[in-house]
C-alpha positions as semicolon CSV with decimal commas, in nm:
position;residue;x (nm);y (nm);z (nm)
1;X;4,574;10,139;11,119
2;X;4,275;10,277;11,303
3;X;4,139;10,620;11,219
4;X;4,157;10,856;11,515
5;X;4,112;11,219;11,618
6;X;4,325;11,421;11,860
7;X;4,213;11,701;12,088
8;X;4,407;11,911;12,338
9;X;4,760;11,894;12,476
10;X;4,904;11,737;12,788
11;X;4,934;11,386;12,934
12;X;4,792;11,115;12,710
13;X;4,435;10,991;12,738
14;X;4,298;10,730;12,496
15;X;3,918;10,687;12,483
16;X;3,765;10,368;12,341
17;X;3,401;10,329;12,241
18;X;3,166;10,033;12,252
19;X;2,980;9,812;12,007
20;X;2,800;9,982;11,722
21;X;2,925;10,326;11,820
22;X;3,215;10,554;11,729
23;X;3,467;10,751;11,933
24;X;3,270;11,070;11,873
25;X;2,939;10,896;11,942
26;X;3,049;10,765;12,282
27;X;3,294;11,031;12,401
28;X;3,220;11,339;12,189
29;X;3,024;11,522;12,460
30;X;3,313;11,477;12,705
31;X;3,621;11,512;12,486
32;X;3,653;11,891;12,490
33;X;3,635;11,909;12,869
34;X;3,897;11,635;12,901
35;X;4,117;11,797;12,635
36;X;4,158;12,108;12,850
37;X;4,451;11,937;13,027
38;X;4,519;11,623;12,823
39;X;4,606;11,501;12,477
40;X;4,289;11,308;12,403
41;X;4,311;11,039;12,136
42;X;3,979;10,909;11,999
43;X;4,026;10,595;11,787
44;X;3,741;10,438;11,594
45;X;3,749;10,060;11,642
46;X;3,744;9,839;11,328
47;X;3,417;9,882;11,141
48;X;3,330;10,215;11,306
49;X;3,366;10,565;11,171
50;X;3,659;10,588;10,930
51;X;3,823;10,262;11,046
52;X;3,770;9,979;10,797
53;X;3,705;9,620;10,890
54;X;3,995;9,379;10,834
55;X;3,964;9,098;10,582
56;X;3,906;8,849;10,864
57;X;3,701;8,885;11,185
58;X;3,867;9,128;11,429
59;X;4,072;8,960;11,703
60;X;4,111;9,120;12,045
61;X;4,493;9,118;12,044
62;X;4,499;9,274;11,697
63;X;4,258;9,550;11,798
64;X;4,459;9,616;12,115
65;X;4,780;9,648;11,913
66;X;4,608;9,883;11,667
67;X;4,503;10,109;11,955
68;X;4,860;10,117;12,087
69;X;4,980;10,201;11,735
70;X;4,731;10,490;11,723
71;X;4,879;10,617;12,051
72;X;5,226;10,591;11,898
73;X;5,117;10,782;11,589
74;X;4,966;11,051;11,812
75;X;5,302;11,092;11,986
76;X;5,208;10,942;12,324
77;X;5,484;10,775;12,523
78;X;5,232;10,658;12,781
79;X;4,866;10,718;12,852
80;X;4,561;10,656;13,064
81;X;4,318;10,436;12,874
82;X;3,942;10,457;12,920
83;X;3,697;10,218;12,760
84;X;3,320;10,182;12,755
85;X;3,147;9,845;12,700
86;X;3,349;9,652;12,439
87;X;3,608;9,930;12,457
88;X;3,662;9,840;12,823
89;X;3,763;9,485;12,729
90;X;4,006;9,622;12,470
91;X;4,145;9,861;12,731
92;X;4,188;9,574;12,979
93;X;4,385;9,371;12,723
94;X;4,609;9,672;12,651
95;X;4,669;9,737;13,020
96;X;4,767;9,370;13,066
97;X;4,988;9,348;12,756
98;X;5,154;9,688;12,786
99;X;5,193;9,791;13,152
100;X;5,498;9,988;13,036
101;X;5,266;10,223;12,845
102;X;4,951;10,241;13,058
103;X;4,943;10,481;13,355
104;X;4,582;10,410;13,447
105;X;4,274;10,214;13,340
106;X;3,917;10,347;13,348
107;X;3,621;10,126;13,253
108;X;3,255;10,218;13,212
109;X;2,993;9,943;13,174
110;X;3,278;9,705;13,107
111;X;3,282;9,326;13,109
112;X;3,549;9,056;13,121
113;X;3,335;8,803;12,933
114;X;2,971;8,789;12,824
115;X;2,779;8,624;13,107
116;X;2,456;8,446;13,018
117;X;2,221;8,747;13,009
118;X;2,466;8,966;12,817
119;X;2,540;8,678;12,578
120;X;2,169;8,636;12,504
121;X;2,120;9,011;12,453
122;X;2,416;9,028;12,216
123;X;2,288;8,730;12,020
124;X;1,948;8,899;11,991
125;X;2,111;9,225;11,884
126;X;2,313;9,041;11,619
127;X;2,002;8,867;11,487
128;X;1,809;9,194;11,484
129;X;2,062;9,357;11,250
130;X;1,900;9,177;10,958
131;X;1,549;9,291;11,055
132;X;1,350;9,613;11,001
133;X;1,521;9,928;11,129
134;X;1,223;10,024;11,347
135;X;1,241;9,694;11,533
136;X;1,616;9,724;11,578
137;X;1,589;10,082;11,700
138;X;1,324;9,993;11,957
139;X;1,524;9,695;12,080
140;X;1,851;9,885;12,116
141;X;1,690;10,187;12,278
142;X;1,528;9,963;12,540
143;X;1,868;9,811;12,619
144;X;2,100;10,108;12,609
145;X;1,905;10,400;12,754
146;X;1,758;10,420;13,103
147;X;1,496;10,663;12,970
148;X;1,380;10,823;12,647
149;X;1,675;10,946;12,440
150;X;1,797;10,958;12,083
151;X;2,026;10,675;11,970
152;X;2,295;10,710;11,705
153;X;2,286;10,486;11,398
154;X;2,476;10,159;11,434
155;X;2,824;10,141;11,284
156;X;2,880;9,940;10,967
157;X;3,089;9,685;11,156
158;X;2,844;9,632;11,441
159;X;2,791;9,262;11,363
160;X;3,165;9,199;11,368
161;X;3,205;9,394;11,692
162;X;2,928;9,192;11,854
163;X;3,099;8,872;11,738
164;X;3,421;8,993;11,899
165;X;3,238;9,068;12,224
166;X;3,079;8,722;12,222
167;X;3,417;8,554;12,179
168;X;3,627;8,742;12,433
169;X;3,731;8,646;12,784
170;X;3,981;8,875;12,961
171;X;3,943;8,735;13,312
172;X;4,303;8,609;13,306
173;X;4,423;8,959;13,213
174;X;4,285;9,121;13,526
175;X;4,553;9,005;13,770
176;X;4,826;9,117;13,528
177;X;4,718;9,482;13,539
178;X;4,969;9,686;13,741
179;X;4,826;10,033;13,690
180;X;4,560;10,195;13,910
181;X;4,207;10,135;13,783
182;X;3,866;10,290;13,831
183;X;3,577;10,061;13,740
184;X;3,244;10,238;13,692
185;X;2,915;10,049;13,690
186;X;2,603;10,199;13,531
187;X;2,330;10,094;13,773
188;X;2,045;10,126;13,518
189;X;2,231;9,944;13,244
190;X;2,001;9,686;13,081
191;X;2,273;9,551;12,853
192;X;2,582;9,511;13,074
193;X;2,468;9,431;13,426
194;X;2,662;9,602;13,708
195;X;2,775;9,255;13,821
196;X;3,025;9,264;13,534
197;X;3,191;9,571;13,685
198;X;3,208;9,402;14,024
199;X;3,391;9,112;13,860
200;X;3,641;9,355;13,705
201;X;3,701;9,543;14,029
202;X;3,752;9,223;14,225
203;X;4,002;9,089;13,971
204;X;4,222;9,397;13,919
205;X;4,475;9,436;14,204
206;X;4,464;9,818;14,233
207;X;4,102;9,888;14,137
208;X;3,831;10,102;14,287
209;X;3,463;10,051;14,210
210;X;3,222;10,340;14,154
211;X;2,858;10,358;14,045
212;X;2,659;10,597;13,831
213;X;2,279;10,614;13,806
214;X;2,253;10,584;13,429
215;X;2,202;10,331;13,153
216;X;2,447;10,180;12,908
217;X;2,496;10,515;12,733
218;X;2,606;10,692;13,050
219;X;2,833;10,933;12,860
220;X;2,522;11,070;12,685
221;X;2,287;11,054;12,984
222;X;2,521;11,181;13,257
223;X;2,819;11,341;13,077
224;X;2,906;11,580;13,358
225;X;2,919;11,302;13,615
226;X;3,132;11,079;13,390
227;X;3,371;11,371;13,334
228;X;3,387;11,428;13,710
229;X;3,473;11,064;13,776
230;X;3,728;11,044;13,496
231;X;3,888;11,379;13,582
232;X;3,923;11,275;13,945
233;X;4,086;10,950;13,835
234;X;4,323;11,135;13,602
235;X;4,432;11,354;13,891
236;X;4,489;11,044;14,104
237;X;4,718;10,879;13,846
238;X;4,883;11,200;13,726
239;X;5,213;11,112;13,888
240;X;5,190;10,738;13,834
241;X;5,466;10,597;13,613
242;X;5,402;10,292;13,392
243;X;5,555;9,978;13,541
244;X;5,761;9,699;13,394
245;X;5,566;9,380;13,328
246;X;5,533;9,135;13,614
247;X;5,594;8,762;13,582
248;X;5,228;8,688;13,510
249;X;5,117;8,466;13,217
250;X;4,972;8,694;12,951
251;X;4,781;8,629;12,631
252;X;5,002;8,571;12,328
253;X;5,047;8,844;12,069
254;X;5,189;9,128;12,277
255;X;5,244;9,438;12,070
């Protein structure tokens, strides 16, 4: 079971963080504003925050099912799911596997699979984890921030989360998503190129594409703008009811 925090009351909103981060690290600056009208659930992915790593490498289906279980434990019948970076891929898998639970999908700096440049950056990040902290900090700051900013310490399970990101491919999930989606590209992102967001938006049937002038850590660089985009999307899907699954081949392991 993943560790999670809950803020606010209202329709469900689940927020998923990216590699090496935590729920609070990615979404903490936005959570209170979003909790004004929503029940915000903030799970820590395996190896982050209070969530332990499993005995074997995390698998995407297992992580997706753990997130759904966290929503169950928080009392959510259905929810909008928002994911940043790796969290976006997890959110996509959940939206494909459980259209009966997901009212809307929001991605920020998301990717369906690691294209060549992202794959190389992730491999370099993984290799750098064994090196001096100063070198790692300089490398990650150059990738994740569009300007000078303070970076949080990497989570204990960062290597395993990077391995998960390197192994995933959710392109086949995209056409199975029946909920409305807002795909947000960070135009100054040096880690996940905006082309990844274009691929997501083109593959999801009911998706809109938006852009933000920030780096990979857009929630820290432009929190007000991210809140504006997400709040507008929440208003759009407020009356949307989850749909029954369509006859589309889905990955095995539905939860």
